PDB file of C-alpha atoms and ligand atoms in Angstrom:
ATOM      1  CA  UNK A   1      81.753  77.091 120.050  1.00  0.00           C
ATOM      2  CA  UNK A   2      80.796  75.015 116.363  1.00  0.00           C
ATOM      3  CA  UNK A   3      77.195  76.198 115.452  1.00  0.00           C
ATOM      4  CA  UNK A   4      78.704  77.484 111.632  1.00  0.00           C
ATOM      5  CA  UNK A   5      78.204  74.452 108.836  1.00  0.00           C
ATOM      6  CA  UNK A   6      79.764  74.787 105.519  1.00  0.00           C
ATOM      7  CA  UNK A   7      75.587  73.460 103.862  1.00  0.00           C
ATOM      8  CA  UNK A   8      73.760  76.062 104.682  1.00  0.00           C
ATOM      9  CA  UNK A   9      76.679  78.207 101.497  1.00  0.00           C
ATOM     10  CA  UNK A  10      77.847  75.034  99.155  1.00  0.00           C
ATOM     11  CA  UNK A  11      77.989  76.789  95.483  1.00  0.00           C
ATOM     12  CA  UNK A  12      78.102  80.325  96.334  1.00  0.00           C
ATOM     13  CA  UNK A  13      79.610  83.556  95.831  1.00  0.00           C
ATOM     14  CA  UNK A  14      82.889  82.258  97.661  1.00  0.00           C
ATOM     15  CA  UNK A  15      82.977  78.758  97.502  1.00  0.00           C
ATOM     16  CA  UNK A  16      83.453  80.451  93.126  1.00  0.00           C
ATOM     17  CA  UNK A  17      85.854  81.814  93.937  1.00  0.00           C
ATOM     18  CA  UNK A  18      87.942  79.826  96.941  1.00  0.00           C
ATOM     19  CA  UNK A  19      87.248  76.897  94.800  1.00  0.00           C
ATOM     20  CA  UNK A  20      87.966  78.697  91.387  1.00  0.00           C
ATOM     21  CA  UNK A  21      91.231  79.563  92.519  1.00  0.00           C
ATOM     22  CA  UNK A  22      92.088  76.156  94.116  1.00  0.00           C
ATOM     23  CA  UNK A  23      91.585  74.663  91.066  1.00  0.00           C
ATOM     24  CA  UNK A  24      93.990  76.967  88.694  1.00  0.00           C
ATOM     25  CA  UNK A  25      96.346  76.317  91.768  1.00  0.00           C
ATOM     26  CA  UNK A  26      95.705  72.868  91.610  1.00  0.00           C
ATOM     27  CA  UNK A  27      96.041  72.455  87.758  1.00  0.00           C
ATOM     28  CA  UNK A  28      99.422  74.139  87.629  1.00  0.00           C
ATOM     29  CA  UNK A  29     100.813  71.692  89.796  1.00  0.00           C
ATOM     30  CA  UNK A  30      99.924  68.656  88.040  1.00  0.00           C
ATOM     31  CA  UNK A  31     102.165  70.334  84.743  1.00  0.00           C
ATOM     32  CA  UNK A  32     104.826  68.751  87.076  1.00  0.00           C
ATOM     33  CA  UNK A  33     105.614  65.361  87.274  1.00  0.00           C
ATOM     34  CA  UNK A  34     106.560  65.175  91.090  1.00  0.00           C
ATOM     35  CA  UNK A  35     104.322  64.065  93.689  1.00  0.00           C
ATOM     36  CA  UNK A  36     102.693  67.184  95.922  1.00  0.00           C
ATOM     37  CA  UNK A  37     100.301  66.752  98.408  1.00  0.00           C
ATOM     38  CA  UNK A  38      97.225  68.867 100.001  1.00  0.00           C
ATOM     39  CA  UNK A  39      96.644  69.885 103.032  1.00  0.00           C
ATOM     40  CA  UNK A  40      93.004  71.392 103.638  1.00  0.00           C
ATOM     41  CA  UNK A  41      92.610  72.646 107.627  1.00  0.00           C
ATOM     42  CA  UNK A  42      89.159  73.191 108.205  1.00  0.00           C
ATOM     43  CA  UNK A  43      87.678  70.573 105.310  1.00  0.00           C
ATOM     44  CA  UNK A  44      83.493  70.385 106.012  1.00  0.00           C
ATOM     45  CA  UNK A  45      82.014  67.500 104.486  1.00  0.00           C
ATOM     46  CA  UNK A  46      84.044  67.874 100.914  1.00  0.00           C
ATOM     47  CA  UNK A  47      80.491  67.433  98.947  1.00  0.00           C
ATOM     48  CA  UNK A  48      76.862  68.752  99.465  1.00  0.00           C
ATOM     49  CA  UNK A  49      74.101  67.841  97.940  1.00  0.00           C
ATOM     50  CA  UNK A  50      71.474  70.844  96.875  1.00  0.00           C
ATOM     51  CA  UNK A  51      68.483  69.232  96.820  1.00  0.00           C
ATOM     52  CA  UNK A  52      68.649  68.595 101.024  1.00  0.00           C
ATOM     53  CA  UNK A  53      67.283  71.255 103.640  1.00  0.00           C
ATOM     54  CA  UNK A  54      71.051  72.818 104.330  1.00  0.00           C
ATOM     55  CA  UNK A  55      70.966  73.943 100.912  1.00  0.00           C
ATOM     56  CA  UNK A  56      67.742  74.366 100.317  1.00  0.00           C
ATOM     57  CA  UNK A  57      66.877  77.265 103.285  1.00  0.00           C
ATOM     58  CA  UNK A  58      69.257  80.395 101.812  1.00  0.00           C
ATOM     59  CA  UNK A  59      69.510  78.863  97.988  1.00  0.00           C
ATOM     60  CA  UNK A  60      72.649  80.202  97.872  1.00  0.00           C
ATOM     61  CA  UNK A  61      74.185  78.029  95.044  1.00  0.00           C
ATOM     62  CA  UNK A  62      71.423  79.953  92.929  1.00  0.00           C
ATOM     63  CA  UNK A  63      73.690  83.467  93.112  1.00  0.00           C
ATOM     64  CA  UNK A  64      76.127  81.384  92.597  1.00  0.00           C
ATOM     65  CA  UNK A  65      77.558  77.494  91.360  1.00  0.00           C
ATOM     66  CA  UNK A  66      73.843  78.038  88.779  1.00  0.00           C
ATOM     67  CA  UNK A  67      74.534  81.209  87.877  1.00  0.00           C
ATOM     68  CA  UNK A  68      78.130  80.080  85.589  1.00  0.00           C
ATOM     69  CA  UNK A  69      76.144  77.397  84.912  1.00  0.00           C
ATOM     70  CA  UNK A  70      73.441  79.624  83.187  1.00  0.00           C
ATOM     71  CA  UNK A  71      76.302  81.568  81.648  1.00  0.00           C
ATOM     72  CA  UNK A  72      76.544  81.894  77.604  1.00  0.00           C
ATOM     73  CA  UNK A  73      80.217  81.787  77.181  1.00  0.00           C
ATOM     74  CA  UNK A  74      83.264  81.932  79.789  1.00  0.00           C
ATOM     75  CA  UNK A  75      86.882  81.911  79.422  1.00  0.00           C
ATOM     76  CA  UNK A  76      88.392  78.043  78.913  1.00  0.00           C
ATOM     77  CA  UNK A  77      89.146  78.035  82.692  1.00  0.00           C
ATOM     78  CA  UNK A  78      85.990  78.544  84.286  1.00  0.00           C
ATOM     79  CA  UNK A  79      84.538  76.568  81.760  1.00  0.00           C
ATOM     80  CA  UNK A  80      87.130  73.858  83.009  1.00  0.00           C
ATOM     81  CA  UNK A  81      85.968  74.941  86.499  1.00  0.00           C
ATOM     82  CA  UNK A  82      82.292  74.197  85.393  1.00  0.00           C
ATOM     83  CA  UNK A  83      82.508  70.945  84.192  1.00  0.00           C
ATOM     84  CA  UNK A  84      84.846  69.726  87.069  1.00  0.00           C
ATOM     85  CA  UNK A  85      81.941  71.345  89.344  1.00  0.00           C
ATOM     86  CA  UNK A  86      79.632  69.309  86.833  1.00  0.00           C
ATOM     87  CA  UNK A  87      81.437  66.363  86.776  1.00  0.00           C
ATOM     88  CA  UNK A  88      80.176  65.560  90.523  1.00  0.00           C
ATOM     89  CA  UNK A  89      76.379  65.467  89.581  1.00  0.00           C
ATOM     90  CA  UNK A  90      75.299  62.679  87.235  1.00  0.00           C
ATOM     91  CA  UNK A  91      72.036  63.864  85.982  1.00  0.00           C
ATOM     92  CA  UNK A  92      72.069  67.075  83.397  1.00  0.00           C
ATOM     93  CA  UNK A  93      70.874  69.223  86.409  1.00  0.00           C
ATOM     94  CA  UNK A  94      72.999  70.396  88.795  1.00  0.00           C
ATOM     95  CA  UNK A  95      72.270  67.650  91.849  1.00  0.00           C
ATOM     96  CA  UNK A  96      75.530  67.761  93.977  1.00  0.00           C
ATOM     97  CA  UNK A  97      78.545  70.905  94.744  1.00  0.00           C
ATOM     98  CA  UNK A  98      81.652  70.222  96.368  1.00  0.00           C
ATOM     99  CA  UNK A  99      83.457  71.384  98.845  1.00  0.00           C
ATOM    100  CA  UNK A 100      87.296  71.933  97.845  1.00  0.00           C
ATOM    101  CA  UNK A 101      88.256  68.189  99.754  1.00  0.00           C
ATOM    102  CA  UNK A 102      86.494  67.425  96.579  1.00  0.00           C
ATOM    103  CA  UNK A 103      88.514  69.644  94.742  1.00  0.00           C
ATOM    104  CA  UNK A 104      91.248  68.632  95.197  1.00  0.00           C
ATOM    105  CA  UNK A 105      90.895  64.947  94.888  1.00  0.00           C
ATOM    106  CA  UNK A 106      89.302  65.665  91.206  1.00  0.00           C
ATOM    107  CA  UNK A 107      92.792  67.577  89.947  1.00  0.00           C
ATOM    108  CA  UNK A 108      95.238  64.734  92.651  1.00  0.00           C
ATOM    109  CA  UNK A 109      96.943  61.896  90.433  1.00  0.00           C
ATOM    110  CA  UNK A 110      98.237  58.203  92.301  1.00  0.00           C
ATOM    111  CA  UNK A 111     101.337  60.029  93.882  1.00  0.00           C
ATOM    112  CA  UNK A 112      99.575  63.073  95.469  1.00  0.00           C
ATOM    113  CA  UNK A 113      98.079  63.605  98.845  1.00  0.00           C
ATOM    114  CA  UNK A 114      94.954  64.865 100.686  1.00  0.00           C
ATOM    115  CA  UNK A 115      95.390  65.862 104.229  1.00  0.00           C
ATOM    116  CA  UNK A 116      91.834  66.864 105.599  1.00  0.00           C
ATOM    117  CA  UNK A 117      91.176  68.510 109.186  1.00  0.00           C
ATOM    118  CA  UNK A 118      87.206  69.022 110.475  1.00  0.00           C
ATOM    119  CA  UNK A 119      86.498  69.144 113.877  1.00  0.00           C
ATOM    120  CA  UNK A 120      82.626  68.873 113.892  1.00  0.00           C
ATOM    121  CA  UNK A 121      81.594  65.481 114.913  1.00  0.00           C
ATOM    122  CA  UNK A 122      78.599  65.300 111.798  1.00  0.00           C
ATOM    123  CA  UNK A 123      80.871  67.480 109.314  1.00  0.00           C
ATOM    124  CA  UNK A 124      83.828  64.976 109.981  1.00  0.00           C
ATOM    125  CA  UNK A 125      81.415  62.015 110.044  1.00  0.00           C
ATOM    126  CA  UNK A 126      80.006  63.536 106.328  1.00  0.00           C
ATOM    127  CA  UNK A 127      84.209  63.688 105.292  1.00  0.00           C
ATOM    128  CA  UNK A 128      85.100  60.222 106.028  1.00  0.00           C
ATOM    129  CA  UNK A 129      81.862  58.449 104.400  1.00  0.00           C
ATOM    130  CA  UNK A 130      82.223  60.832 101.541  1.00  0.00           C
ATOM    131  CA  UNK A 131      86.310  59.562 101.536  1.00  0.00           C
ATOM    132  CA  UNK A 132      85.074  55.509 102.329  1.00  0.00           C
ATOM    133  CA  UNK A 133      87.390  52.701 100.188  1.00  0.00           C
ATOM    134  CA  UNK A 134      89.906  55.943  98.580  1.00  0.00           C
ATOM    135  CA  UNK A 135      92.977  55.883  98.191  1.00  0.00           C
ATOM    136  CA  UNK A 136      95.104  55.489 101.153  1.00  0.00           C
ATOM    137  CA  UNK A 137      96.924  58.584  99.691  1.00  0.00           C
ATOM    138  CA  UNK A 138      93.704  60.284 101.585  1.00  0.00           C
ATOM    139  CA  UNK A 139      93.555  60.730 105.441  1.00  0.00           C
ATOM    140  CA  UNK A 140      90.408  62.193 107.398  1.00  0.00           C
ATOM    141  CA  UNK A 141      91.355  63.256 110.577  1.00  0.00           C
ATOM    142  CA  UNK A 142      88.934  65.367 113.568  1.00  0.00           C
ATOM    143  CA  UNK A 143      91.530  67.348 114.813  1.00  0.00           C
ATOM    144  CA  UNK A 144      91.210  71.105 114.954  1.00  0.00           C
ATOM    145  CA  UNK A 145      93.866  71.915 112.022  1.00  0.00           C
ATOM    146  CA  UNK A 146      95.915  74.660 113.067  1.00  0.00           C
ATOM    147  CA  UNK A 147      97.122  72.377 115.326  1.00  0.00           C
ATOM    148  CA  UNK A 148      96.957  69.280 112.972  1.00  0.00           C
ATOM    149  CA  UNK A 149      99.197  71.236 109.562  1.00  0.00           C
ATOM    150  CA  UNK A 150     102.170  70.941 111.695  1.00  0.00           C
ATOM    151  CA  UNK A 151     102.799  67.292 111.436  1.00  0.00           C
ATOM    152  CA  UNK A 152     102.067  67.774 108.225  1.00  0.00           C
ATOM    153  CA  UNK A 153     105.208  69.615 106.994  1.00  0.00           C
ATOM    154  CA  UNK A 154     107.121  69.820 104.650  1.00  0.00           C
ATOM    155  CA  UNK A 155     105.247  67.636 103.196  1.00  0.00           C
ATOM    156  CA  UNK A 156     107.166  64.119 101.863  1.00  0.00           C
ATOM    157  CA  UNK A 157     107.586  65.263  98.122  1.00  0.00           C
ATOM    158  CA  UNK A 158     108.157  69.129  99.723  1.00  0.00           C
ATOM    159  CA  UNK A 159     105.484  70.475  96.802  1.00  0.00           C
ATOM    160  CA  UNK A 160     102.800  71.036  98.611  1.00  0.00           C
ATOM    161  CA  UNK A 161      99.516  73.413  98.805  1.00  0.00           C
ATOM    162  CA  UNK A 162      97.708  73.698 102.446  1.00  0.00           C
ATOM    163  CA  UNK A 163      94.213  75.844 102.062  1.00  0.00           C
ATOM    164  CA  UNK A 164      93.124  77.709 105.544  1.00  0.00           C
ATOM    165  CA  UNK A 165      89.495  77.927 105.393  1.00  0.00           C
ATOM    166  CA  UNK A 166      87.973  78.665 108.899  1.00  0.00           C
ATOM    167  CA  UNK A 167      84.852  79.864 109.832  1.00  0.00           C
ATOM    168  CA  UNK A 168      85.895  83.111 111.050  1.00  0.00           C
ATOM    169  CA  UNK A 169      83.045  82.491 113.866  1.00  0.00           C
ATOM    170  CA  UNK A 170      85.483  82.617 115.854  1.00  0.00           C
ATOM    171  CA  UNK A 171      87.395  85.826 116.012  1.00  0.00           C
ATOM    172  CA  UNK A 172      90.721  84.635 117.083  1.00  0.00           C
ATOM    173  CA  UNK A 173      90.385  82.756 113.627  1.00  0.00           C
ATOM    174  CA  UNK A 174      92.258  85.455 113.147  1.00  0.00           C
ATOM    175  CA  UNK A 175      94.914  85.662 114.695  1.00  0.00           C
ATOM    176  CA  UNK A 176      94.889  81.631 114.624  1.00  0.00           C
ATOM    177  CA  UNK A 177      95.873  82.280 111.200  1.00  0.00           C
ATOM    178  CA  UNK A 178      98.305  84.299 111.526  1.00  0.00           C
ATOM    179  CA  UNK A 179     100.551  82.556 114.043  1.00  0.00           C
ATOM    180  CA  UNK A 180      99.822  79.613 112.104  1.00  0.00           C
ATOM    181  CA  UNK A 181     101.450  81.477 109.038  1.00  0.00           C
ATOM    182  CA  UNK A 182     104.368  82.171 110.433  1.00  0.00           C
ATOM    183  CA  UNK A 183     104.785  78.531 112.197  1.00  0.00           C
ATOM    184  CA  UNK A 184     104.093  76.926 108.773  1.00  0.00           C
ATOM    185  CA  UNK A 185     106.843  79.080 106.830  1.00  0.00           C
ATOM    186  CA  UNK A 186     108.970  78.089 109.200  1.00  0.00           C
ATOM    187  CA  UNK A 187     109.227  74.657 108.105  1.00  0.00           C
ATOM    188  CA  UNK A 188     108.143  75.261 104.760  1.00  0.00           C
ATOM    189  CA  UNK A 189     109.036  78.416 103.112  1.00  0.00           C
ATOM    190  CA  UNK A 190     108.253  77.031  99.775  1.00  0.00           C
ATOM    191  CA  UNK A 191     104.799  75.708  99.490  1.00  0.00           C
ATOM    192  CA  UNK A 192     101.532  77.417  98.450  1.00  0.00           C
ATOM    193  CA  UNK A 193      99.416  79.009 101.007  1.00  0.00           C
ATOM    194  CA  UNK A 194      95.547  79.894 100.357  1.00  0.00           C
ATOM    195  CA  UNK A 195      94.305  81.763 102.690  1.00  0.00           C
ATOM    196  CA  UNK A 196      90.064  83.012 102.550  1.00  0.00           C
ATOM    197  CA  UNK A 197      88.607  85.583 104.741  1.00  0.00           C
ATOM    198  CA  UNK A 198      85.091  87.094 104.655  1.00  0.00           C
ATOM    199  CA  UNK A 199      84.393  90.841 103.590  1.00  0.00           C
ATOM    200  CA  UNK A 200      82.181  92.302 106.340  1.00  0.00           C
ATOM    201  CA  UNK A 201      81.757  95.634 107.504  1.00  0.00           C
ATOM    202  CA  UNK A 202      84.258  94.759 111.102  1.00  0.00           C
ATOM    203  CA  UNK A 203      88.472  95.100 110.825  1.00  0.00           C
ATOM    204  CA  UNK A 204      89.945  91.832 111.926  1.00  0.00           C
ATOM    205  CA  UNK A 205      90.315  90.672 108.412  1.00  0.00           C
ATOM    206  CA  UNK A 206      91.943  94.449 106.866  1.00  0.00           C
ATOM    207  CA  UNK A 207      93.664  93.423 110.348  1.00  0.00           C
ATOM    208  CA  UNK A 208      94.761  89.931 109.231  1.00  0.00           C
ATOM    209  CA  UNK A 209      95.274  90.236 105.574  1.00  0.00           C
ATOM    210  CA  UNK A 210      97.931  93.706 106.785  1.00  0.00           C
ATOM    211  CA  UNK A 211      99.908  91.675 108.820  1.00  0.00           C
ATOM    212  CA  UNK A 212     100.153  88.894 106.538  1.00  0.00           C
ATOM    213  CA  UNK A 213     101.324  91.245 103.294  1.00  0.00           C
ATOM    214  CA  UNK A 214     104.259  91.925 105.952  1.00  0.00           C
ATOM    215  CA  UNK A 215     105.448  88.143 105.952  1.00  0.00           C
ATOM    216  CA  UNK A 216     109.319  87.502 104.208  1.00  0.00           C
ATOM    217  CA  UNK A 217     107.932  85.539 101.626  1.00  0.00           C
ATOM    218  CA  UNK A 218     108.784  85.866  98.405  1.00  0.00           C
ATOM    219  CA  UNK A 219     105.759  86.575  95.915  1.00  0.00           C
ATOM    220  CA  UNK A 220     101.957  86.695  97.434  1.00  0.00           C
ATOM    221  CA  UNK A 221      98.847  87.633  95.622  1.00  0.00           C
ATOM    222  CA  UNK A 222      95.345  88.610  97.587  1.00  0.00           C
ATOM    223  CA  UNK A 223      92.183  88.677  95.378  1.00  0.00           C
ATOM    224  CA  UNK A 224      88.540  89.511  96.172  1.00  0.00           C
ATOM    225  CA  UNK A 225      84.959  90.017  95.113  1.00  0.00           C
ATOM    226  CA  UNK A 226      82.340  92.175  96.721  1.00  0.00           C
ATOM    227  CA  UNK A 227      79.514  91.257  95.116  1.00  0.00           C
ATOM    228  CA  UNK A 228      77.326  93.526  96.992  1.00  0.00           C
ATOM    229  CA  UNK A 229      78.396  97.516  98.873  1.00  0.00           C
ATOM    230  CA  UNK A 230      78.549  96.568 102.493  1.00  0.00           C
ATOM    231  CA  UNK A 231      75.049  96.519 104.716  1.00  0.00           C
ATOM    232  CA  UNK A 232      75.605  99.513 107.066  1.00  0.00           C
ATOM    233  CA  UNK A 233      74.489  97.912 109.623  1.00  0.00           C
ATOM    234  CA  UNK A 234      77.802  96.351 110.541  1.00  0.00           C
ATOM    235  CA  UNK A 235      77.110  92.836 110.089  1.00  0.00           C
ATOM    236  CA  UNK A 236      76.800  90.537 106.761  1.00  0.00           C
ATOM    237  CA  UNK A 237      79.109  89.796 104.570  1.00  0.00           C
ATOM    238  CA  UNK A 238      79.123  91.573 101.109  1.00  0.00           C
ATOM    239  CA  UNK A 239      82.155  89.350  99.494  1.00  0.00           C
ATOM    240  CA  UNK A 240      85.295  87.470 100.107  1.00  0.00           C
ATOM    241  CA  UNK A 241      88.898  87.037  99.604  1.00  0.00           C
ATOM    242  CA  UNK A 242      91.958  84.925  99.190  1.00  0.00           C
ATOM    243  CA  UNK A 243      95.216  85.995 100.147  1.00  0.00           C
ATOM    244  CA  UNK A 244      97.798  83.389  98.208  1.00  0.00           C
ATOM    245  CA  UNK A 245     101.414  82.830  99.726  1.00  0.00           C
ATOM    246  CA  UNK A 246     104.082  81.521  96.739  1.00  0.00           C
ATOM    247  CA  UNK A 247     101.023  81.633  94.017  1.00  0.00           C
ATOM    248  CA  UNK A 248     102.244  79.245  91.241  1.00  0.00           C
ATOM    249  CA  UNK A 249     103.099  82.894  88.411  1.00  0.00           C
ATOM    250  CA  UNK A 250     100.550  81.792  86.169  1.00  0.00           C
ATOM    251  CA  UNK A 251      98.039  83.075  88.047  1.00  0.00           C
ATOM    252  CA  UNK A 252      97.526  86.373  87.958  1.00  0.00           C
ATOM    253  CA  UNK A 253      97.076  86.485  85.176  1.00  0.00           C
ATOM    254  CA  UNK A 254      94.493  84.046  84.880  1.00  0.00           C
ATOM    255  CA  UNK A 255      92.729  85.880  88.009  1.00  0.00           C
ATOM    256  CA  UNK A 256      93.209  89.278  86.140  1.00  0.00           C
ATOM    257  CA  UNK A 257      91.396  88.364  83.075  1.00  0.00           C
ATOM    258  CA  UNK A 258      88.579  85.712  85.572  1.00  0.00           C
ATOM    259  CA  UNK A 259      87.708  88.409  87.813  1.00  0.00           C
ATOM    260  CA  UNK A 260      85.661  91.213  85.542  1.00  0.00           C
ATOM    261  CA  UNK A 261      83.391  87.725  84.486  1.00  0.00           C
ATOM    262  CA  UNK A 262      82.586  86.713  87.979  1.00  0.00           C
ATOM    263  CA  UNK A 263      82.066  90.090  88.903  1.00  0.00           C
ATOM    264  CA  UNK A 264      79.544  90.349  86.329  1.00  0.00           C
ATOM    265  CA  UNK A 265      78.585  87.005  87.102  1.00  0.00           C
ATOM    266  CA  UNK A 266      78.238  87.188  90.614  1.00  0.00           C
ATOM    267  CA  UNK A 267      77.306  90.562  91.153  1.00  0.00           C
ATOM    268  CA  UNK A 268      74.520  91.416  93.366  1.00  0.00           C
ATOM    269  CA  UNK A 269      74.004  95.038  93.043  1.00  0.00           C
ATOM    270  CA  UNK A 270      76.693  98.138  90.930  1.00  0.00           C
ATOM    271  CA  UNK A 271      78.802  98.046  94.024  1.00  0.00           C
ATOM    272  CA  UNK A 272      79.714  94.741  92.390  1.00  0.00           C
ATOM    273  CA  UNK A 273      84.551  95.466  91.966  1.00  0.00           C
ATOM    274  CA  UNK A 274      87.010  92.840  92.670  1.00  0.00           C
ATOM    275  CA  UNK A 275      91.072  93.962  93.440  1.00  0.00           C
ATOM    276  CA  UNK A 276      93.091  92.259  92.728  1.00  0.00           C
ATOM    277  CA  UNK A 277      96.825  92.863  94.201  1.00  0.00           C
ATOM    278  CA  UNK A 278     100.142  91.065  94.289  1.00  0.00           C
ATOM    279  CA  UNK A 279     103.578  90.882  94.629  1.00  0.00           C
ATOM    280  CA  UNK A 280     105.458  88.087  92.467  1.00  0.00           C
ATOM    281  CA  UNK A 281     109.043  87.322  92.632  1.00  0.00           C
TER     282      UNK A 281
HETATM  283  N1  LIG B 301      86.851  74.168 103.398  1.00  0.00           N
HETATM  284  C1  LIG B 301      85.708  73.384 102.966  1.00  0.00           C
HETATM  285  C2  LIG B 301      85.499  73.827 101.514  1.00  0.00           C
HETATM  286  O1  LIG B 301      85.266  75.195 100.907  1.00  0.00           O
HETATM  287  O2  LIG B 301      84.403  73.307 100.895  1.00  0.00           O
HETATM  288  C3  LIG B 301      84.766  75.185 104.142  1.00  0.00           C
HETATM  289  C4  LIG B 301      84.844  75.103 105.321  1.00  0.00           C
HETATM  290  S1  LIG B 301      83.799  75.484 106.290  1.00  0.00           S
HETATM  291  C5  LIG B 301      83.877  77.206 106.345  1.00  0.00           C
HETATM  292  C6  LIG B 301      84.294  75.345 107.275  1.00  0.00           C
HETATM  293  C7  LIG B 301      85.239  74.203 108.544  1.00  0.00           C
HETATM  294  O3  LIG B 301      85.314  74.305 109.078  1.00  0.00           O
HETATM  295  C8  LIG B 301      83.207  73.373 109.096  1.00  0.00           C
HETATM  296  O4  LIG B 301      82.832  72.870 108.765  1.00  0.00           O
HETATM  297  C9  LIG B 301      83.909  73.755 110.427  1.00  0.00           C
HETATM  298  O5  LIG B 301      83.243  72.461 110.979  1.00  0.00           O
HETATM  299  C10 LIG B 301      85.714  73.304 110.272  1.00  0.00           C
HETATM  300  N2  LIG B 301      86.293  73.820 112.023  1.00  0.00           N
HETATM  301  C11 LIG B 301      86.122  74.875 112.431  1.00  0.00           C
HETATM  302  N3  LIG B 301      87.112  75.028 113.436  1.00  0.00           N
HETATM  303  C12 LIG B 301      88.052  73.958 113.000  1.00  0.00           C
HETATM  304  C13 LIG B 301      89.293  73.271 113.112  1.00  0.00           C
HETATM  305  N4  LIG B 301      89.973  74.578 114.053  1.00  0.00           N
HETATM  306  N5  LIG B 301      90.188  72.616 112.927  1.00  0.00           N
HETATM  307  C14 LIG B 301      89.433  72.336 112.263  1.00  0.00           C
HETATM  308  N6  LIG B 301      88.042  72.085 111.436  1.00  0.00           N
HETATM  309  C15 LIG B 301      87.501  73.318 112.215  1.00  0.00           C
END
């Protein structure tokens, strides 16, 4: 079942939380010269036009990245994030929004590596096209990311960031995430793993988070952003979160500073709120 197309959602509140956090993590990785790898198990198309029919259908970017663009003042890390996003549009107007592969590529240095997995044939084609002629250090594969990740770990330099961002249309994705993390930690215990999840009125995300909390890892951080109150009908995403294993030590304080601002900017009603919990050793 591959009906999900990220182009409908590009630049929405969930992308902001995910890509902002990813950019903080990669900026931190760049503080050391030693090369690292980014492995993106569910890459999507890589770059999205905000003018095409997908983006224009629900204009989700209007209540996402557009709100950051029109903010008067932002703290430095958010200003840098907005500048990164804007760097993909030639004109002053925001025409494009980068997906996680392009966000990663923005930060990568000459010796770092990017491994991308995307299963949807159309998005795979667009992704390949978006990386055409780029460095050989970027490898794009049309493969199940939960399977492909195994051969990527540990990365050659033993430094790496793994992004796991499934559509969760298939309920089994929640179990695949936990299984994949358990196997990955055996191969690469010191890696930084960023797992995205939706806030929906169902038990599966909470069950997955509980299973991740119980893993024997040194450090973890769980951040979530509710943009509205849960809808009473049992459906609909009312926010999103990220569970991060082995986060950089600076991440809790950067998020503590940014999340109140993101909640104000991206919140859609008075129930908007955020939560950050962490165990950092
Ligand atoms: N990570 C992207 C970003 O932040 O820009 C968005 C990814 S989107 C939420 C999830 C993507 O995973 C979709 O493009 C979907 O086609 C793809 N997908 C679904 N199941 C997959 C699997 N098992 N392996 C690899 N890709 C998969």
